Coordinates of C-alpha atoms in Angstrom, one line a residue:
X231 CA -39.3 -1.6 6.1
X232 CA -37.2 -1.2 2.8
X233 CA -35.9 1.8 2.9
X234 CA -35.0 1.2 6.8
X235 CA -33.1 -0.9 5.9
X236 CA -31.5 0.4 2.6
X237 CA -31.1 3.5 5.6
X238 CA -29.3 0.5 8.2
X239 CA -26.8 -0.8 5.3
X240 CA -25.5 3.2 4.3
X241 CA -25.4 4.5 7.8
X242 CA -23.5 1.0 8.0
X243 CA -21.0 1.6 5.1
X244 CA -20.6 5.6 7.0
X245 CA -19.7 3.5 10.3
X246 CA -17.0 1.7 8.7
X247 CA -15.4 4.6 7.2
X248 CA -15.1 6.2 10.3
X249 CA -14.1 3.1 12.4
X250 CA -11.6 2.5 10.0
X251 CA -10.4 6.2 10.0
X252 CA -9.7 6.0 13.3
X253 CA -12.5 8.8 14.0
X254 CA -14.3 6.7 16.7
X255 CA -11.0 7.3 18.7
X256 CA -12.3 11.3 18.8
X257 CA -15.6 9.8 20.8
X258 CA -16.5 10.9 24.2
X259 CA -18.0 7.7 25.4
X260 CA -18.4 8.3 29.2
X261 CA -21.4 10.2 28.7
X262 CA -22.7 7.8 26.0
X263 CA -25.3 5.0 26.7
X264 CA -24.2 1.3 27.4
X265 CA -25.2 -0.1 24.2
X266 CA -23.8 2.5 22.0
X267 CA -20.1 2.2 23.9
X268 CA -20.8 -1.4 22.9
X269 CA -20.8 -0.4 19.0
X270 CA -17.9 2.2 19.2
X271 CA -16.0 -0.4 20.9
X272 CA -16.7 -3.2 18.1
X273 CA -15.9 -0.4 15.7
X274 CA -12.9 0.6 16.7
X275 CA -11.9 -3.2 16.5
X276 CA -11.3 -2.2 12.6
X277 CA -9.1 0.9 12.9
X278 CA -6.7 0.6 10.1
X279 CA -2.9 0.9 11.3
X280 CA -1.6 4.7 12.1
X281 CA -4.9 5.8 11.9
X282 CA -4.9 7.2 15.6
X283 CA -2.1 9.0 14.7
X284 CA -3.5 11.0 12.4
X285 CA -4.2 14.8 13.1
X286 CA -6.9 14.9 10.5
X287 CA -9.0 11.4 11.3
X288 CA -12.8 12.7 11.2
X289 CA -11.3 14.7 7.9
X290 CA -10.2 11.9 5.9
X291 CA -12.8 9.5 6.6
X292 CA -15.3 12.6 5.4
X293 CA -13.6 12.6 1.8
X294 CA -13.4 9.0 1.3
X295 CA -17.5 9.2 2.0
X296 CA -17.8 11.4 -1.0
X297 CA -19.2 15.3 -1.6
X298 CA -22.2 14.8 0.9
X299 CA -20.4 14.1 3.9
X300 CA -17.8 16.7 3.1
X301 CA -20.1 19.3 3.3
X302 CA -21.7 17.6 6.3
X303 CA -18.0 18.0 8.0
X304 CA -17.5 21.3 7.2
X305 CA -20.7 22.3 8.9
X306 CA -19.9 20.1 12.1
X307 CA -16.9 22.5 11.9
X308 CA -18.7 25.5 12.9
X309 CA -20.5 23.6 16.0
X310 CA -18.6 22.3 18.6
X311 CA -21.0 22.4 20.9
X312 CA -22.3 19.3 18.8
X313 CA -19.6 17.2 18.1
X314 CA -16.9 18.8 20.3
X315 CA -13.9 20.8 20.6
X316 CA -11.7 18.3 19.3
X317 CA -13.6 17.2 16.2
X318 CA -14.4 20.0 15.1
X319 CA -10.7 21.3 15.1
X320 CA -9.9 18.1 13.2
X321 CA -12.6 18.6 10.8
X322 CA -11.3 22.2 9.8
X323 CA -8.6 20.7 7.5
X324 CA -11.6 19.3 5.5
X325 CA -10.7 21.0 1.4
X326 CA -14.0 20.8 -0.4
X327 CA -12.1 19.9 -3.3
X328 CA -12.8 17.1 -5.6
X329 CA -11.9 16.0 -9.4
X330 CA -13.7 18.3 -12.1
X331 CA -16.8 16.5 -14.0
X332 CA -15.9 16.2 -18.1
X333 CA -16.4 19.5 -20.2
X334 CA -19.1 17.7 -22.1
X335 CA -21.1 17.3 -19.1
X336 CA -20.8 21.5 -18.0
X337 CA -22.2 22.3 -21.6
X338 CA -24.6 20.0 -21.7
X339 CA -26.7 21.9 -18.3
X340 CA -26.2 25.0 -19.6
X341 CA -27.7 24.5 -22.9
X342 CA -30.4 22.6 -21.0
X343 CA -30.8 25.6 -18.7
X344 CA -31.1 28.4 -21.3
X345 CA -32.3 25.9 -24.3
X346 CA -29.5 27.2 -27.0
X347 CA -26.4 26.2 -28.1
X348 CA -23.8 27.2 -26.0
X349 CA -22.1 28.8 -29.2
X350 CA -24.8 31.6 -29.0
X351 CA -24.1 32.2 -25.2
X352 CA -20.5 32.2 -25.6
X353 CA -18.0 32.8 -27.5
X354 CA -15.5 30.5 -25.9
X355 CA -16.1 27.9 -23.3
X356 CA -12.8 26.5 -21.3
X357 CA -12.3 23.4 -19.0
X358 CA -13.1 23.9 -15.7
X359 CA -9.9 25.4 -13.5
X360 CA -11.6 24.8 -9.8
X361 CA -14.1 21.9 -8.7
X362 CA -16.0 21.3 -5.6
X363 CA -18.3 19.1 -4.1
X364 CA -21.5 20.8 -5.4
X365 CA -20.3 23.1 -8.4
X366 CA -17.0 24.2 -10.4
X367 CA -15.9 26.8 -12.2
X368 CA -15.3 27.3 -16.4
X369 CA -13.4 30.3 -17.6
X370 CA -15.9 31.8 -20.9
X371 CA -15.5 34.6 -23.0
X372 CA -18.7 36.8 -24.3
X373 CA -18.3 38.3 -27.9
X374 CA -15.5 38.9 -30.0
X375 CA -12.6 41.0 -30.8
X376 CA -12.1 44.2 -28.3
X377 CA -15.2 44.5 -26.9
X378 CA -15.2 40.5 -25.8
X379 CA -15.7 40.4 -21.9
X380 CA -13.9 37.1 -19.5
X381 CA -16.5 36.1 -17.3
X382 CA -16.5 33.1 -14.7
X383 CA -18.9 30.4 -15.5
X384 CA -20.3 28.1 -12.3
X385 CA -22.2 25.2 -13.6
X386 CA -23.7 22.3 -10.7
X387 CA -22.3 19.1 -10.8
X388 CA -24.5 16.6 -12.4
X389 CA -26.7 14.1 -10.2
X390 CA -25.6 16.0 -7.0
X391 CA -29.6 16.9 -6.2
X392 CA -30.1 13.2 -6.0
X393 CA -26.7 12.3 -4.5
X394 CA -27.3 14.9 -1.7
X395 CA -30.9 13.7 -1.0
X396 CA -30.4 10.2 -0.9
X397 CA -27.5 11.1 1.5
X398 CA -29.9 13.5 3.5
X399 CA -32.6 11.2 3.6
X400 CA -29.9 8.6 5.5
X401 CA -28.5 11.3 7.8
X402 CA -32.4 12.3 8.5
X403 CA -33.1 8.3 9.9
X404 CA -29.6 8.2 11.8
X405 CA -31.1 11.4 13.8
X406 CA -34.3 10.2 14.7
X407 CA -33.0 6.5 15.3
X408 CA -30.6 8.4 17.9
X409 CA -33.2 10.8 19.2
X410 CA -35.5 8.1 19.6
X411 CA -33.1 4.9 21.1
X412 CA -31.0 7.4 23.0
X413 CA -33.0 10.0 24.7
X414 CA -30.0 11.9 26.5
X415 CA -28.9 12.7 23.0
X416 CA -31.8 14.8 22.1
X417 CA -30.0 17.8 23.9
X418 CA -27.4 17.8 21.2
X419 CA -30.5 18.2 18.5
X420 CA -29.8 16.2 16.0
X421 CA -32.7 16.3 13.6
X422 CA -32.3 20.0 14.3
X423 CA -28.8 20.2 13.2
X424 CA -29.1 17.5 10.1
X425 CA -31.9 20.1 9.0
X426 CA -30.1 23.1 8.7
X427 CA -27.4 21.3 7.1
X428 CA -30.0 20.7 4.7
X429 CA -31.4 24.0 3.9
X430 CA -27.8 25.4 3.8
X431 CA -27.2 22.9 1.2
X432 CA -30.5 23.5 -0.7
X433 CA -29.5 27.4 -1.0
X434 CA -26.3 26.8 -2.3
X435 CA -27.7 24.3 -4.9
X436 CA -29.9 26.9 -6.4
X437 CA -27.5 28.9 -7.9
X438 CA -29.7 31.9 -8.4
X439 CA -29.2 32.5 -4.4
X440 CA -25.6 32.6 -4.4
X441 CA -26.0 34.7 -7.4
X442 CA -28.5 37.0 -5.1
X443 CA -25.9 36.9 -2.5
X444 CA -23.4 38.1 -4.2
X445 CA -25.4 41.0 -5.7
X446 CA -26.5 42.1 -2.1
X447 CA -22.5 42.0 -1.1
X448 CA -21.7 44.1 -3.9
X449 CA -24.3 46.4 -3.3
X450 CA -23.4 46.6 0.5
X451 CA -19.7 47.3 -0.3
X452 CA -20.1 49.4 -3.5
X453 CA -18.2 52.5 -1.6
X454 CA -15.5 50.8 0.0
X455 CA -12.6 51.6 -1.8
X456 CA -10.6 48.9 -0.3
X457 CA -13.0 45.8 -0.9
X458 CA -15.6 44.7 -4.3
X459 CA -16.8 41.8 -5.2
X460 CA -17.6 40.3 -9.3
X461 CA -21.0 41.5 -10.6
X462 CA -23.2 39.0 -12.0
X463 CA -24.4 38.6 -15.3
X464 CA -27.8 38.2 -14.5
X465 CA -29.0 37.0 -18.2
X466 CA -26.7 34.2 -18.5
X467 CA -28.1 32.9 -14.8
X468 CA -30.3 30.2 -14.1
X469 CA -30.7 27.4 -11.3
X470 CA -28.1 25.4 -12.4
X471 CA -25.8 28.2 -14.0
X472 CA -24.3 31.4 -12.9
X473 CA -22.1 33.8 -14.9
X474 CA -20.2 36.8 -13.3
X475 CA -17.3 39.1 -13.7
X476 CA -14.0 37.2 -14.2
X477 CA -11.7 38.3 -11.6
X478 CA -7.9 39.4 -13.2
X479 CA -6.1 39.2 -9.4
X480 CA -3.2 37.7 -7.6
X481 CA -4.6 34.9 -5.4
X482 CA -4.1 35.6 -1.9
X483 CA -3.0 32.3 -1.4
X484 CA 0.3 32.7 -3.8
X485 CA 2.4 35.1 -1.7
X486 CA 5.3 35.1 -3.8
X487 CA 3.0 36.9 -6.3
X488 CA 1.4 39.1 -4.2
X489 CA 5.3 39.9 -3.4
X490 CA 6.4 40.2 -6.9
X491 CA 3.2 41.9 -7.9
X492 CA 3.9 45.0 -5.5
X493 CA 1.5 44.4 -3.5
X494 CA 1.5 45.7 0.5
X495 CA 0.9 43.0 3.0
X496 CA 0.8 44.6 5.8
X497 CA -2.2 47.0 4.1
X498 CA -3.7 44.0 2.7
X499 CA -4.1 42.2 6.3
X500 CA -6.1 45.1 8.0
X501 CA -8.0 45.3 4.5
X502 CA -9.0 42.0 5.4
X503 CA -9.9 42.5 9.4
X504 CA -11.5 45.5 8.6
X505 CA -13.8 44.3 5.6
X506 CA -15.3 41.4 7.4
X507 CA -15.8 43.6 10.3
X508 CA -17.3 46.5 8.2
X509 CA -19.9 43.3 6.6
X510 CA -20.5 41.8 10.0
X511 CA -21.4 44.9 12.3
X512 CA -22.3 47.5 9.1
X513 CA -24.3 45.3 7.1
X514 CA -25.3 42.3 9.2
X515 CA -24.2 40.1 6.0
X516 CA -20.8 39.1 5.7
X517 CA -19.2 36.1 3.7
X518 CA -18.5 33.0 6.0
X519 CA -16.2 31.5 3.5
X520 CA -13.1 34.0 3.1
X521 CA -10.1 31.4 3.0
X522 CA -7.6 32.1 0.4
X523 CA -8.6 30.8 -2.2
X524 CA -11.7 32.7 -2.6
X525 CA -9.6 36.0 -2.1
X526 CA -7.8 38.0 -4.7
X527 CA -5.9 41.2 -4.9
X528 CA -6.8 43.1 -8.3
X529 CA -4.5 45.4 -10.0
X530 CA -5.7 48.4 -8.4
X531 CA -4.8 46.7 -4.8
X532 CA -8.2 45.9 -3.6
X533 CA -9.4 42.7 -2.4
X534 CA -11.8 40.5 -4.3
X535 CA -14.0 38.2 -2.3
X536 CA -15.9 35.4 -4.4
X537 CA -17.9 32.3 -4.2
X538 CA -20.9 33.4 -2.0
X539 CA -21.9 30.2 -1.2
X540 CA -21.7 30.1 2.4
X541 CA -23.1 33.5 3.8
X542 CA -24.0 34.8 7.7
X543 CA -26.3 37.1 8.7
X544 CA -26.6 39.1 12.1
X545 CA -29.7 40.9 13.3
X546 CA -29.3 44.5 14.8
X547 CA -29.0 43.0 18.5
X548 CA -26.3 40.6 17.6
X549 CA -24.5 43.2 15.8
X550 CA -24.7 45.4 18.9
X551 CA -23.5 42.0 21.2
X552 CA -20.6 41.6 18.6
X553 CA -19.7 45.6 19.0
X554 CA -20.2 45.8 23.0
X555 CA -18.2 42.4 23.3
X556 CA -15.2 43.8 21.5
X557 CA -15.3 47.1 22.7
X558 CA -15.5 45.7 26.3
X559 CA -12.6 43.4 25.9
X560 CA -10.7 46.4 24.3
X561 CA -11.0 49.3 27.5
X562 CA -11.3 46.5 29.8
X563 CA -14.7 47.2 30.9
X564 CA -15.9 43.3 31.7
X565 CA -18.7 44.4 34.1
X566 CA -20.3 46.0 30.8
X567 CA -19.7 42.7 28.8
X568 CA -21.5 41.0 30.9
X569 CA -24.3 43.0 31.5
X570 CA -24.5 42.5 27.4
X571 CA -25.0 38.9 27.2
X572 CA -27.7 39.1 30.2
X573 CA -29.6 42.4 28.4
X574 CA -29.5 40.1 24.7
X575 CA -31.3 37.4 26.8
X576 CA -28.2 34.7 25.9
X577 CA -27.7 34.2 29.6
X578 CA -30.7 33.1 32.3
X579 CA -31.4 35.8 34.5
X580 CA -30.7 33.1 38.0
X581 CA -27.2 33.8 37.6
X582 CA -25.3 36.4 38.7
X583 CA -23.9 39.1 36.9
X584 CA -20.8 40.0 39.1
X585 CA -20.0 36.0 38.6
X586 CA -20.2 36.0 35.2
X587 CA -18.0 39.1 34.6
X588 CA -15.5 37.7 37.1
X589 CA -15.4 34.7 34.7
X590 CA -14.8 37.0 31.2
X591 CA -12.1 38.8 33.3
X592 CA -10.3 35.6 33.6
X593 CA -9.8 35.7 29.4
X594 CA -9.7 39.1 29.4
X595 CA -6.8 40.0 31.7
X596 CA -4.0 37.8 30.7
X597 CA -4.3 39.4 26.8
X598 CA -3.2 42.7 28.2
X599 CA -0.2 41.4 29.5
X600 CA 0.8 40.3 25.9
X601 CA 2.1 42.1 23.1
X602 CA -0.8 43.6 20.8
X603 CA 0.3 41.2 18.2
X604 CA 0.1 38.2 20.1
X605 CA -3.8 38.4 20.7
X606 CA -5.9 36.6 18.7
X607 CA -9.5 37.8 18.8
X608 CA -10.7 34.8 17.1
X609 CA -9.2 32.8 20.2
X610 CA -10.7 35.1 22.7
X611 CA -14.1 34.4 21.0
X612 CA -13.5 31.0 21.3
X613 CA -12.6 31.3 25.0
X614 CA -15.9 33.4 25.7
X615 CA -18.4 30.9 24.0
X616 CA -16.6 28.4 26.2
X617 CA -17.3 30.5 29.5
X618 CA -20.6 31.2 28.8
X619 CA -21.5 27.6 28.4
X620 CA -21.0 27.0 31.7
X621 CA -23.2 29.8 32.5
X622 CA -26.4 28.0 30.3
X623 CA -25.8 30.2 27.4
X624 CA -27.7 28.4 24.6
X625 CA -26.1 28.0 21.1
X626 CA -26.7 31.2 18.8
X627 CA -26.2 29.6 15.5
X628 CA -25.0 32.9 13.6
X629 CA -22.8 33.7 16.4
X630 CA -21.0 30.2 16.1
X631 CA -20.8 31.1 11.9
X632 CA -18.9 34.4 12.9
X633 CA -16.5 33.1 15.0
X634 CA -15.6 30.4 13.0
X635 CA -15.1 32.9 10.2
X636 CA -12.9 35.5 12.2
X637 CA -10.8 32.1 13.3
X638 CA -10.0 31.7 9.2
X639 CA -10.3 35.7 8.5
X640 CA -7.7 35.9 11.5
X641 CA -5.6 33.4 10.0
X642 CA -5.1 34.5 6.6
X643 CA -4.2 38.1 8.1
X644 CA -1.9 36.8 9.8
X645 CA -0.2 34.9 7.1
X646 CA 0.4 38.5 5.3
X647 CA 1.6 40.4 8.5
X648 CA 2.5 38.1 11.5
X649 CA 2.8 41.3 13.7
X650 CA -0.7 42.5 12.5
X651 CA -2.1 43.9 16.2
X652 CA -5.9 42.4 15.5
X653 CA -6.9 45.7 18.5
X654 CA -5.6 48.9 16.7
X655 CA -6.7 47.3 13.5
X656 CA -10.8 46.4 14.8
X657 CA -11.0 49.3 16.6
X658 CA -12.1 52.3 14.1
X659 CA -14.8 49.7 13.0
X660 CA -16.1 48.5 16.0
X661 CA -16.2 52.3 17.3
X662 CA -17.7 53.7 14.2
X663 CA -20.5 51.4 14.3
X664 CA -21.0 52.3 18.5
X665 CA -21.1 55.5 17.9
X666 CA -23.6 55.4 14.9
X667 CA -26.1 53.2 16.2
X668 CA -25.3 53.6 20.3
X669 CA -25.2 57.3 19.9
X670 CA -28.0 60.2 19.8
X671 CA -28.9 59.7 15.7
X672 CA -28.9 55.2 16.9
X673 CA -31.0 55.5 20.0
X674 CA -33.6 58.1 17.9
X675 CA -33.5 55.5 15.3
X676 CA -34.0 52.7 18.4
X677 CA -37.2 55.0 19.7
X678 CA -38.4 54.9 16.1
X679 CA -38.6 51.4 15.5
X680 CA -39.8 50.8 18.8
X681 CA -43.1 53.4 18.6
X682 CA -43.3 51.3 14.9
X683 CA -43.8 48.1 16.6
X684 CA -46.1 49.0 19.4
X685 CA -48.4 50.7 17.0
X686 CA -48.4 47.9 15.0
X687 CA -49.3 45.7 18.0
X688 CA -52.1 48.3 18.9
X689 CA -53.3 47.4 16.0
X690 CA -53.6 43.7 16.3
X691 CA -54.8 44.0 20.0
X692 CA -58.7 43.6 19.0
X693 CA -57.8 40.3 17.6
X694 CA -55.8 39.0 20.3
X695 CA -58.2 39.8 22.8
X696 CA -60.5 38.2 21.1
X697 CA -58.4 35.3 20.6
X698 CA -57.1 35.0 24.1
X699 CA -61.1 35.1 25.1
X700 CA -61.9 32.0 23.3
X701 CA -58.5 30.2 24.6
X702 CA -59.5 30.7 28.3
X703 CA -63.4 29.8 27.2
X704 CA -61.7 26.6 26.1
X705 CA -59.0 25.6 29.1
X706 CA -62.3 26.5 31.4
X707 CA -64.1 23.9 29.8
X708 CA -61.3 21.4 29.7
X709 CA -60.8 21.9 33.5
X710 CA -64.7 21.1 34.2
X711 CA -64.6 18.0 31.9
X712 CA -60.8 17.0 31.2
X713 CA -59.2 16.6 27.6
X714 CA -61.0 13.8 26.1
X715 CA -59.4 11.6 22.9
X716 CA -61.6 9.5 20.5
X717 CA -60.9 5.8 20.8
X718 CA -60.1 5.7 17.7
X719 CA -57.3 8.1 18.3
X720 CA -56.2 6.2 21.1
X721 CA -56.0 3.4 19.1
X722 CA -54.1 4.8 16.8
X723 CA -51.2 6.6 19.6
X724 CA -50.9 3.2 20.3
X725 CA -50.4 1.7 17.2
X726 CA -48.2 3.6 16.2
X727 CA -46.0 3.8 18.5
X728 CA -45.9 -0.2 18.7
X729 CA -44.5 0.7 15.0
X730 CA -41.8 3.0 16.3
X731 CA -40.6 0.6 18.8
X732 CA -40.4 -2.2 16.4
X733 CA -38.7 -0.5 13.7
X734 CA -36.4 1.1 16.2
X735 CA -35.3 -2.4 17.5
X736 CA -35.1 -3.9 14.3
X737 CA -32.5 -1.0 13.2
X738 CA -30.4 -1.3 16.1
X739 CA -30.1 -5.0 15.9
X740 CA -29.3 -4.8 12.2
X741 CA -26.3 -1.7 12.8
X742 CA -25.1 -4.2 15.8
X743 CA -25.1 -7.4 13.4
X744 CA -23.5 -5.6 10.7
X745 CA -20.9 -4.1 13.0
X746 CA -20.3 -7.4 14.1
X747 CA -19.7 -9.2 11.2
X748 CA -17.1 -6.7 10.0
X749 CA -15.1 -7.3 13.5
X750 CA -15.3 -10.8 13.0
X751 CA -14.4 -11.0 9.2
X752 CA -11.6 -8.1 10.0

């Protein structure tokens, strides 16, 4: 009953923060039940002034709730099919920047982490030059004199385990609560969509795992001549603590630099295409986080990716969507991208195939009478997602991830060479891969893994028949007698849920009083 409530009094505090941020005003309520366009209504009673005016409402309210709900926004950002079109381009703006924790505090973890004075780890030790809501960043020297190396020093911000799972824990009730007073809301899946929020968060706050990442990028690219990434320093990691390569680049967010430095930006755009591309459909691991900020430009003129964070995978069929999508779009062939989506299993097979290409023609045809340069392939991904949700598609999670990374990968080409033509520039990659993995060496490969699987199932088959012997034994003898429960189990069904339905009434009538109170002292 406590911690309900304790849950009833933050969710409330979150409510008011968004009322008052004018980020109710971004609700759908048409679709919404009675009782909760009550509470949005009482809410919105406390919008502060200007607010709806605001191109970044759901944004700001997120920063004034603190590092938790940051992060929270900036994964509602990649699913709009959760929270919707419009909030999710308002939550894009969200900068996971905060105020850096005191020096003190950074060298107090490490020596915790490797139990030694940090003067026997390093030689120097600055203040920290970037912070975030979950980590920032020192710069350290190793050694001394000429053979001294720079490296980059992530530490975790202190009590942010504690802070995120208090947070998670409140975000966890608010789900079921809806899930369980709302029913038509279950289709949006929020416990589902809370929890992956949570293990996302739970990787990066291991810092090991983004240290693994990074490693596995590096290994991936170690022959592109074009792209790296800083190696770690595996000794001077831990949990809380990772050391890698200091990078001595231009930011790609400072393009006066990168003008002043030499550096060519139309080159430097299709570097950037081309990379995430060669990570996406090459490797099936590609970093989901490639704003500015985490890009450099090092003196030889290659571009430096860090902070490995936030990281998407792609099996081999979504790579093989990805490829067939784009090369579809590119000879114009929309029959074949739809045929791709039904032969991935992403669309039900009671629809029609002619329909469905008739409806990826409709994006498909107005780019080619535009300029090369004025397509956007992050848009036309947009567009396609959209189509195919009226055609059932359900959400692929990793797809979602990879457009909203080409959206900002897009972008920040775009800002180096406004005339970049996103076609000429995908299409060696997005051919290279076809032709490797779609051509005679990729469909021997194909046969390969495919006799590798059925022999493995050969293998199991005993065991499943006998298994599937003793299910049909079993539903036999359940239809003679009928599935019986103890009565003590039946007691107990019923017990509890007269718990759920009391708790669940006592929660809404304590969010309603609350929000009531604040309309009528507002």
């Amino acid at each position: 009953m406590i911690s309900a409530l304790v849950h009833c009094f933050r969710l409330a505090r979150v409510g008011f923060v968004l009322a008052r941020e004018g980020a109710l005003s971004l609700t759908d309520v048409a679709p919404l039940p009675p009782a909760m366009r009550l509470m949005i209504s009482l809410g919105r009673t406390v919008e502060r002034r200007g607010a709806r005016e605001s191109g970044s409402r759901l944004a700001a309210a997120m920063t004034r709730l603190g590092p938790s709900y940051v992060k929270f926004g900036q994964f509602l950002a990649t699913r709009p099919d959760v929270v919707g079109v419009r909030a999710a381009a308002d939550l894009e703006s969200l900068q996971d920047r905060l105020p850096p924790f005191p020096r003190e505090e950074a060298v107090r973890t490490i020596e915790e982490s490797f139990d030694v004075p940090i003067e026997r780890l390093f030689s120097d030790f600055g203040p920290a030059l970037a912070a975030a809501s979950i980590a920032q960043v020192h710069r350290a020297r190793i050694g001394e004199g000429e053979g001294a190396l720079t490296v980059a020093v992530k530490v975790l911000r202190p009590g942010v385990r504690e802070r995120f799972a208090r947070d998670l824990a409140s975000m966890r009730f608010a789900a079921a609560m809806a899930e369980r007073l709302f029913p038509s809301m279950r289709r949006l899946r929020p416990i589902e969509v809370v929890e992956t929020l949570a293990r996302s968060v739970a990787m990066e706050m291991d810092l090991r795992l983004e240290a693994a990442a990074l490693s596995e990028l590096g290994e991936n690219t170690r022959d592109d001549v074009d792209f790296r990434v800083p190696q770690v320093k595996w000794d001077l990691t831990a949990r809380d603590v990772m050391t890698s390569e200091w990078v001595d680049g231009t930011p790609l967010s400072d393009m006066a630099a990168l003008v002043a430095a030499g550096h060519d930006r139309v080159v430097l755009a299709r570097t950037i295409i081309q990379s995430f591309l060669r990570q996406a459909l090459r490797d099936g691991f590609f970093h989901a986080d490639m704003h500015p900020g985490n890009l450099f430009v090092d003196p030889e003129g290659r571009l430096v990716a860090v902070d490995c964070g936030i990281m998407g995978r792609l099996g081999h069929k979504e790579r093989r969507f990805l490829a067939e999508i784009l090369l579809g779009f590119i000879t114009r062939n929309y029959r074949r991208v739809a045929e791709v989506h039904f032969e991935a299993g992403y669309v039900p097979r009671h629809h029609s195939i002619a329909d469905f290409a008739q409806a990826i023609r409709a994006i498909g045809e107005p780019i080619h009478d535009r300029r090369a340069d004025e397509i956007s392939m992050a848009k036309l991904l947009t567009l396609l997602f959209e189509i195919t949700a009226l055609f059932d598609m359900n959400t692929r999670t990793e797809l979602v991830m990879l457009q909203k990374t080409m959206v900002v990968v897009e972008g920040v080409a775009r800002s180096l060479d406004p005339r970049l033509d996103m076609w000429s520039t995908a299409d060696p990659v997005v051919r290279q891969w076809i032709e490797r993995n779609l051509g005679p060496v990729g469909r021997l490969e194909e046969a390969g893994r495919g006799a590798l699987s059925i022999a493995g199932f050969a293998g199991h088959l005993p065991s499943i028949l006998n298994r599937g012997e003793r299910i049909v034994e079993q539903l036999e003898i359940a239809g003679e007698r009928g599935f019986l429960l103890a009565p003590e189990s039946v007691a107990d069904i019923g017990r509890a849920e007269a718990r759920r339905a009391r708790w669940g009434n006592l929660a809404l009538w304590a969010i309603a009083a609350i929000l009531a109170a604040m309309w009528l002292g507002g």
